mmCIF file of C-alpha atoms in Angstrom:
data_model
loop_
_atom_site.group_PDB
_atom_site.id
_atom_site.type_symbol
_atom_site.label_atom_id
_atom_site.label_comp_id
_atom_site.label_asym_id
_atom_site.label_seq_id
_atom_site.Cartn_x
_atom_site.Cartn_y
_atom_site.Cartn_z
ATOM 1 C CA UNK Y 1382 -150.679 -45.979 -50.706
ATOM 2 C CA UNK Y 1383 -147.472 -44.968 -48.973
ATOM 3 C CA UNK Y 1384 -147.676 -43.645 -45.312
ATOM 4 C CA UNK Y 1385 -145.797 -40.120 -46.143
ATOM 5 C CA UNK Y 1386 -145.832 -39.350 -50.164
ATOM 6 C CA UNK Y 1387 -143.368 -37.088 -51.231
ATOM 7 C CA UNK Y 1388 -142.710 -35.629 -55.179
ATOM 8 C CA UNK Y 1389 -139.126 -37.248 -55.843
ATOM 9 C CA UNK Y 1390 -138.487 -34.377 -58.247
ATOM 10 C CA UNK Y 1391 -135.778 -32.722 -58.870
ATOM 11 C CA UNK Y 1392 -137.462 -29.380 -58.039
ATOM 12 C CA UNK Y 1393 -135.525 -27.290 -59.943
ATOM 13 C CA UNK Y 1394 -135.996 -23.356 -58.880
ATOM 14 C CA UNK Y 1395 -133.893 -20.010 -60.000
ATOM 15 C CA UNK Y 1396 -132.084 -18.545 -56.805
ATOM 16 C CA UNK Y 1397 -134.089 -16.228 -55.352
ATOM 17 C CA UNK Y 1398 -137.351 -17.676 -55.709
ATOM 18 C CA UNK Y 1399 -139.703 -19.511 -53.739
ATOM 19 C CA UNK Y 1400 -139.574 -23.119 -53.502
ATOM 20 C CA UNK Y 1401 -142.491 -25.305 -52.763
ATOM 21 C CA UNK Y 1402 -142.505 -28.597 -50.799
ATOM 22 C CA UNK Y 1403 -145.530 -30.988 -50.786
ATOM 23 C CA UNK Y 1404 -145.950 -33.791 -48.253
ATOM 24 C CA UNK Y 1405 -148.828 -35.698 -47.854
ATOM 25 C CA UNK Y 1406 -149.690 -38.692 -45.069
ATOM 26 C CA UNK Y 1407 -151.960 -41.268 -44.530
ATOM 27 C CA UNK Y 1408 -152.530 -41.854 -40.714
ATOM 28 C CA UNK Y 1409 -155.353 -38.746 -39.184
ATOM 29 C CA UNK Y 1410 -154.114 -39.609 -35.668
ATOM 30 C CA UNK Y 1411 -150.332 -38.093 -36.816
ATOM 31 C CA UNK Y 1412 -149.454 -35.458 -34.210
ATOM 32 C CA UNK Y 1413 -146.260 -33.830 -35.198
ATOM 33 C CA UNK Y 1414 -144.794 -33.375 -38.440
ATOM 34 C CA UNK Y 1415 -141.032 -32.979 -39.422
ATOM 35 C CA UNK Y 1416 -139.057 -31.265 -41.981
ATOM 36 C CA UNK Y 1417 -135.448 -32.410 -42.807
ATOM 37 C CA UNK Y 1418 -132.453 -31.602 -44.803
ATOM 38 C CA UNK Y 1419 -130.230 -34.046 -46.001
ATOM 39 C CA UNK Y 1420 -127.239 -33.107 -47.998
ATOM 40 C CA UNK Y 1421 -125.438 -35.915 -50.428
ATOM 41 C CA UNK Y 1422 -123.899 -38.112 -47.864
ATOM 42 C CA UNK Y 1423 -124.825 -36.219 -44.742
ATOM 43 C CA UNK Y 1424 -126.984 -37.351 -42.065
ATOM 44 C CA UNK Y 1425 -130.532 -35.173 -41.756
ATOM 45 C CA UNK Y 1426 -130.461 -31.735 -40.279
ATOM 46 C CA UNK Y 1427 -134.004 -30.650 -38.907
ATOM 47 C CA UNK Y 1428 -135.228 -27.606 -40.313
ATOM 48 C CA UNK Y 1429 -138.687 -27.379 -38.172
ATOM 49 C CA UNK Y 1430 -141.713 -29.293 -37.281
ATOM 50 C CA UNK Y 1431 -144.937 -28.137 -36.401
ATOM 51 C CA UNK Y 1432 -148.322 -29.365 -34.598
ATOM 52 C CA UNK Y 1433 -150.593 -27.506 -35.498
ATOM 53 C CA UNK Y 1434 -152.763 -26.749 -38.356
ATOM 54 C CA UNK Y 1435 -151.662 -23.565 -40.070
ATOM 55 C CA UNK Y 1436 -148.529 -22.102 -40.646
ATOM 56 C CA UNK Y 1437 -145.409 -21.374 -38.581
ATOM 57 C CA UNK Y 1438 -142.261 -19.440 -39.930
ATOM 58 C CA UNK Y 1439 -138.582 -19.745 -39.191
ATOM 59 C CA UNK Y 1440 -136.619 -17.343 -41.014
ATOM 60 C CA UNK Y 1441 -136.414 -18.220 -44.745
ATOM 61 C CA UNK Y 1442 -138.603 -21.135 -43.564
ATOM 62 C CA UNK Y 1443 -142.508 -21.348 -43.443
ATOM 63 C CA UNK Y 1444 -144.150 -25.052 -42.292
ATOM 64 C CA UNK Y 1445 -147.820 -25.208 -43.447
ATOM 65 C CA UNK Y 1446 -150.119 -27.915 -41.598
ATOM 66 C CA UNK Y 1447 -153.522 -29.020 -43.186
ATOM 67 C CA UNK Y 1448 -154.475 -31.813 -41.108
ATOM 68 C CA UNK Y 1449 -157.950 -31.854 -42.715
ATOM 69 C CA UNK Y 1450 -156.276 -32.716 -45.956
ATOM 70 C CA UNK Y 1451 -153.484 -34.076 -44.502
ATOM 71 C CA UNK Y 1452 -150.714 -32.481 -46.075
ATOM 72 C CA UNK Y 1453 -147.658 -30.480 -45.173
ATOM 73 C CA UNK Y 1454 -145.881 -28.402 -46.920
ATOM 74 C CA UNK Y 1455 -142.735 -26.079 -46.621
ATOM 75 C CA UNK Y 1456 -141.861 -22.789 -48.788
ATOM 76 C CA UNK Y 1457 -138.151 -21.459 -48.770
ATOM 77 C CA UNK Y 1458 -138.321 -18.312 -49.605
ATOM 78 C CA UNK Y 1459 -135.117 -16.371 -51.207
ATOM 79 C CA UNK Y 1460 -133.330 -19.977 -52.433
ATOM 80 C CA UNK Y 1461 -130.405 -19.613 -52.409
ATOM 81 C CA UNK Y 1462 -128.026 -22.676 -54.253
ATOM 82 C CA UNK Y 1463 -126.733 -23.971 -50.721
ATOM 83 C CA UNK Y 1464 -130.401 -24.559 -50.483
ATOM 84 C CA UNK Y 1465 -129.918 -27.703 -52.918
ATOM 85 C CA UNK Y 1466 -130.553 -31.024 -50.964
ATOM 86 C CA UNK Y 1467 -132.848 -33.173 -50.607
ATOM 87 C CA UNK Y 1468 -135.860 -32.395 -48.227
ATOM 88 C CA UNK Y 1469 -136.980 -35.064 -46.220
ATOM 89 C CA UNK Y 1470 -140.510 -34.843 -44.557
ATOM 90 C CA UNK Y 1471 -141.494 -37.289 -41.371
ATOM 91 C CA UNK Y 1472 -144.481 -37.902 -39.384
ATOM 92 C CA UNK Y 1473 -145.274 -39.098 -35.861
ATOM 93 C CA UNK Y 1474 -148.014 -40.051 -33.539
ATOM 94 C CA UNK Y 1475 -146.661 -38.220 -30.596
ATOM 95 C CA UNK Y 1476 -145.958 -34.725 -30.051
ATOM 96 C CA UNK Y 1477 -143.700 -32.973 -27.379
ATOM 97 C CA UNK Y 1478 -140.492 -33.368 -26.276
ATOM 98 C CA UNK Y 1479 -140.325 -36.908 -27.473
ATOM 99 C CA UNK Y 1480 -137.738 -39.564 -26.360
ATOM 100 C CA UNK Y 1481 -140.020 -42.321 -27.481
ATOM 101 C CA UNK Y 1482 -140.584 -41.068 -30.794
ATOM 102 C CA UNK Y 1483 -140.871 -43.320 -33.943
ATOM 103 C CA UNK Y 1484 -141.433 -41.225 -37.161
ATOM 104 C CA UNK Y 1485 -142.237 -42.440 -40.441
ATOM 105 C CA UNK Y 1486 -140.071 -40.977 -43.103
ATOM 106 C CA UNK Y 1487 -140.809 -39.793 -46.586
ATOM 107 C CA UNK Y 1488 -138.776 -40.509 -49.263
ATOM 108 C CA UNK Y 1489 -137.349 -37.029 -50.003
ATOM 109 C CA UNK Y 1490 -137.911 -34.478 -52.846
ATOM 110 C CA UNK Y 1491 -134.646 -33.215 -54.433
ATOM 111 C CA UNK Y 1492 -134.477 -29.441 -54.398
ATOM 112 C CA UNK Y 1493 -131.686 -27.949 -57.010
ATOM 113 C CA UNK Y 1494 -131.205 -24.051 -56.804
ATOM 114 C CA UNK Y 1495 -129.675 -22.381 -59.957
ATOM 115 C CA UNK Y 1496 -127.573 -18.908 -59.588
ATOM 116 C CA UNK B 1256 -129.541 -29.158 -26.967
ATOM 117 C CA UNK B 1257 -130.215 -32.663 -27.435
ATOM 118 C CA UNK B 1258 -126.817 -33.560 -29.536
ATOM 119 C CA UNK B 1259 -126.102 -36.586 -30.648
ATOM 120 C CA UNK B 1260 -122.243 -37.883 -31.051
ATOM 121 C CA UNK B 1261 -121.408 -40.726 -33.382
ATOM 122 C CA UNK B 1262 -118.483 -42.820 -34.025
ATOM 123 C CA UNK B 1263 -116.942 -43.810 -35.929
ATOM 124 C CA UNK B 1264 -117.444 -41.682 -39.225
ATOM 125 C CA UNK B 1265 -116.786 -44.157 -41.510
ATOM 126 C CA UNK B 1266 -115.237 -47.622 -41.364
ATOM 127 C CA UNK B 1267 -114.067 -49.998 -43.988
ATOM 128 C CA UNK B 1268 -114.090 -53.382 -43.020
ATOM 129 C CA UNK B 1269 -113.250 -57.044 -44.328
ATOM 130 C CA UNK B 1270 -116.293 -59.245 -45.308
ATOM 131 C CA UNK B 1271 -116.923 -61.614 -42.186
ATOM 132 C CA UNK B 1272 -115.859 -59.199 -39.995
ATOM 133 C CA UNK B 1273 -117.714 -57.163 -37.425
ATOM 134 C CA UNK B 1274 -118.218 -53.518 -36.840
ATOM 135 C CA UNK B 1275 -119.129 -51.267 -33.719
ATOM 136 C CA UNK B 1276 -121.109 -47.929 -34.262
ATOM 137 C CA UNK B 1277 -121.364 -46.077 -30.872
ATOM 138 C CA UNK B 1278 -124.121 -43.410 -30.636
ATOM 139 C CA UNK B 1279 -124.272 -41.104 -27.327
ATOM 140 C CA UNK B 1280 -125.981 -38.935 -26.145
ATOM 141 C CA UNK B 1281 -124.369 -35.782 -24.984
ATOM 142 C CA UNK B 1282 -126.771 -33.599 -23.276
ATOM 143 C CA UNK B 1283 -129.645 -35.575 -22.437
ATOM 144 C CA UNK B 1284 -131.041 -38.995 -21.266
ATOM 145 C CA UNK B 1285 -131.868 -41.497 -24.167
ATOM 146 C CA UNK B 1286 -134.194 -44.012 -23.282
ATOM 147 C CA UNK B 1287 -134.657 -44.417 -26.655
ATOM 148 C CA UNK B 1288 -132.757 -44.272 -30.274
ATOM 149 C CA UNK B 1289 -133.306 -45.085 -33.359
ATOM 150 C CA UNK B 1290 -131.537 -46.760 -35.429
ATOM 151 C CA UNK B 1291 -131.324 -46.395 -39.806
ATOM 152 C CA UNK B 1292 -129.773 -47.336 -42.374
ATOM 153 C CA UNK B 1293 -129.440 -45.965 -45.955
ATOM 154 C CA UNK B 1294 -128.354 -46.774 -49.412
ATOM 155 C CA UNK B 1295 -127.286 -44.305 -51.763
ATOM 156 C CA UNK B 1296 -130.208 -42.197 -53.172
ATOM 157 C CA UNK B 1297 -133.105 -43.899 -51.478
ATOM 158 C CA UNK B 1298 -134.695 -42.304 -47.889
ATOM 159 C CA UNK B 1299 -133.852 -43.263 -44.655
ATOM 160 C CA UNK B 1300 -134.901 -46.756 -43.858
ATOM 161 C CA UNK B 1301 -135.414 -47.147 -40.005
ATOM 162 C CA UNK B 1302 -133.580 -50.835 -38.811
ATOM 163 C CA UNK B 1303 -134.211 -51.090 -35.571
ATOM 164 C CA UNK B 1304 -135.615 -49.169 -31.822
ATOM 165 C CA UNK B 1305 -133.098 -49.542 -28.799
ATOM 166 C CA UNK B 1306 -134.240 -49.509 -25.332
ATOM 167 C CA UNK B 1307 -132.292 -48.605 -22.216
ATOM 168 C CA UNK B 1308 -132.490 -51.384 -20.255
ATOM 169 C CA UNK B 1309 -134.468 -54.069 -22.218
ATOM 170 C CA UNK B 1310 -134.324 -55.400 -25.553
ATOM 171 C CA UNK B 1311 -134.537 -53.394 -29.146
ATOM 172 C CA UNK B 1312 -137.398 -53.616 -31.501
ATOM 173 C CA UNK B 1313 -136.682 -54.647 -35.239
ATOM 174 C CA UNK B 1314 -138.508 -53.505 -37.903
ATOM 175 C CA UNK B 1315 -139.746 -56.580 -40.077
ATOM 176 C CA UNK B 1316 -136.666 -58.026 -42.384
ATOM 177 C CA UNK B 1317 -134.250 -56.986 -40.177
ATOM 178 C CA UNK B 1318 -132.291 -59.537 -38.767
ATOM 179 C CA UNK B 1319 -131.740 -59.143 -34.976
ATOM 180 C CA UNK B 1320 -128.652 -61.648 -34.879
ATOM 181 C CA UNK B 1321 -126.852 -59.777 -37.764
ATOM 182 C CA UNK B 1322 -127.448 -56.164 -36.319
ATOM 183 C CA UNK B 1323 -127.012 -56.551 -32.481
ATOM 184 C CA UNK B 1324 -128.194 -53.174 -30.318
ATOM 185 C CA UNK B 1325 -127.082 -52.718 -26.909
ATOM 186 C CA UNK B 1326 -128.186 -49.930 -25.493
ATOM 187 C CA UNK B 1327 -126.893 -50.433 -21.438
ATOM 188 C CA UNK B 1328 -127.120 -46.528 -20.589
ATOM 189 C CA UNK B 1329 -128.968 -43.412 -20.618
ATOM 190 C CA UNK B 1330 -126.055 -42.073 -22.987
ATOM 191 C CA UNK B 1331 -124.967 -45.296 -25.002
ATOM 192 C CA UNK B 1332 -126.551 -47.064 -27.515
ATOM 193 C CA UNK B 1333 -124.163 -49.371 -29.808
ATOM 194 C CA UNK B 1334 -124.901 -51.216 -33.394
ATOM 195 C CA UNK B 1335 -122.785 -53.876 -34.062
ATOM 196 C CA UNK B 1336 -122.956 -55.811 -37.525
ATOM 197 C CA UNK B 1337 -121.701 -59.043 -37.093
ATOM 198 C CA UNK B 1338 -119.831 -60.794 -40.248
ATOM 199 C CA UNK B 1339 -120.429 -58.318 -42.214
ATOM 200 C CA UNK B 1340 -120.741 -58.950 -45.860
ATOM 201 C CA UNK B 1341 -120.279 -56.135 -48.932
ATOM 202 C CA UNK B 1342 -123.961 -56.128 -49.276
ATOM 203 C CA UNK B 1343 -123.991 -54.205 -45.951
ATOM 204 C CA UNK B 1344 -122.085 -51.293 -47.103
ATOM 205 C CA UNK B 1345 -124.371 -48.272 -45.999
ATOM 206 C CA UNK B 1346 -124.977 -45.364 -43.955
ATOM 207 C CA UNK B 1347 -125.828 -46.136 -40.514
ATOM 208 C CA UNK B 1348 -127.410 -43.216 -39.022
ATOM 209 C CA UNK B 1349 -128.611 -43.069 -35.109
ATOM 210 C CA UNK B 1350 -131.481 -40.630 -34.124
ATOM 211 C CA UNK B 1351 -132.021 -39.884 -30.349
ATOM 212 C CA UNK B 1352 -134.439 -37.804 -28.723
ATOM 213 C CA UNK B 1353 -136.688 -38.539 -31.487
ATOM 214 C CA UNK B 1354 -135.729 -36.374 -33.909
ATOM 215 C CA UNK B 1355 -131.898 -34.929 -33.732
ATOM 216 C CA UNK B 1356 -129.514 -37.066 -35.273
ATOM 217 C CA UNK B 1357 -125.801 -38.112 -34.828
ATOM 218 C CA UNK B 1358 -123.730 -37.640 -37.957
ATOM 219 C CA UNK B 1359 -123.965 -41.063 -39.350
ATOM 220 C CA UNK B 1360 -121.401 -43.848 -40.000
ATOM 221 C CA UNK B 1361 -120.397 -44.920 -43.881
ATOM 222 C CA UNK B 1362 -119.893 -48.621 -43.794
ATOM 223 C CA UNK B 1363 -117.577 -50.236 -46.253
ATOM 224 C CA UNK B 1364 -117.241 -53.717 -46.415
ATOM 225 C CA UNK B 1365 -114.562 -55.087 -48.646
#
């Protein structure tokens, strides 16, 4: 079993809609979880993270926490096609501002958005 | 805040040669950054931890004398790959702060 599990798709989504992002990871003592965007030959942008179990929004943006089932997920809502990248999800043990923070990486889910 | 510059943005490079990739820190104090590296349509595969002050920490299969990290200051860290060789093409991406990244460097070796 992988330490982060992401669906490689491509998740392929009409503009306008909602698109869904699964991530799911193997450690229970992971703190702080990551969402990234990666466009084709582009380093990773963060998008958000969040801590805590629930759900935390960020304009077009909502972050949803489960640590009971460990899984995290993010919904962008009103895709739009410069929405099409890959989204990469990562997990650490620490939370906070974090200078010593390793995270363990996912390997992405490909997100297309069709006008 | 926490921005992270890196240079160069790409390099091409003969085989045996070496490259430089500077990553710095511009408004805060990096004790640590990571270093990654990744190949064309696969994720982010994370090389190698620099310390200020003391010595990195390689992930397994890395090879420490092939991808030297100095990281002297609070606002420097540098990956250097020594004799490079075409299978080394990548992109070389820092991360400081633990989670902002610099822009990444595309590594050609010819």
């Amino acid at each position: 079993q992988k330490e982060v599990e992401q669906n490689s798709g491509p998740l392929s989504v009409p503009e306008g809609a909602i698109a869904s992002l699964n991530c799911t990871y193997s450690d229970r003592g992971s703190q702080s979880f990551f969402w990234y965007r990666q466009y084709s030959g582009k380093s990773p942008e963060l998008i958000m993270f969040i801590y805590s179990n629930g759900d935390k929004e960020d304009g077009r943006f909502t972050a949803q926490l489960n640590k009971a089932s460990q899984y995290v997920s993010l919904l962008i809502r009103d895709s739009q096609p410069s929405d099409s990248a890959t989204y990469l999800c990562a997990v650490g043990r620490t939370r906070g501002s974090g200078n010593n923070r390793k995270l363990i990486w996912g390997l992405g889910t490909s997100l297309a958005v069709n006008p | 805040g926490a921005v992270v510059s890196q240079h160069p943005s790409w390099v091409i490079c003969k085989s045996g040669t070496s490259v430089k990739i500077e990553c710095r820190s511009l408004d805060f104090q990096a004790t640590t950054m990571f270093w990654y590296r990744q190949f064309p349509k696969q994720s982010l595969m994370l090389m190698a931890t620099s310390n200020e002050g003391s010595k990195a920490t390689y992930e397994q299969g890395v090879e420490k004398d092939k991808f030297l990290i100095n990281h002297a200051s609070l606002t420097l860290s540098t990956l250097t790959v020594t004799s490079a060789h075409p299978e080394d093409s990548s992109f070389y991406i820092c991360s400081g702060y633990g989670y902002t990244f610099g822009s990444g460097t595309r590594l050609t070796v010819v």
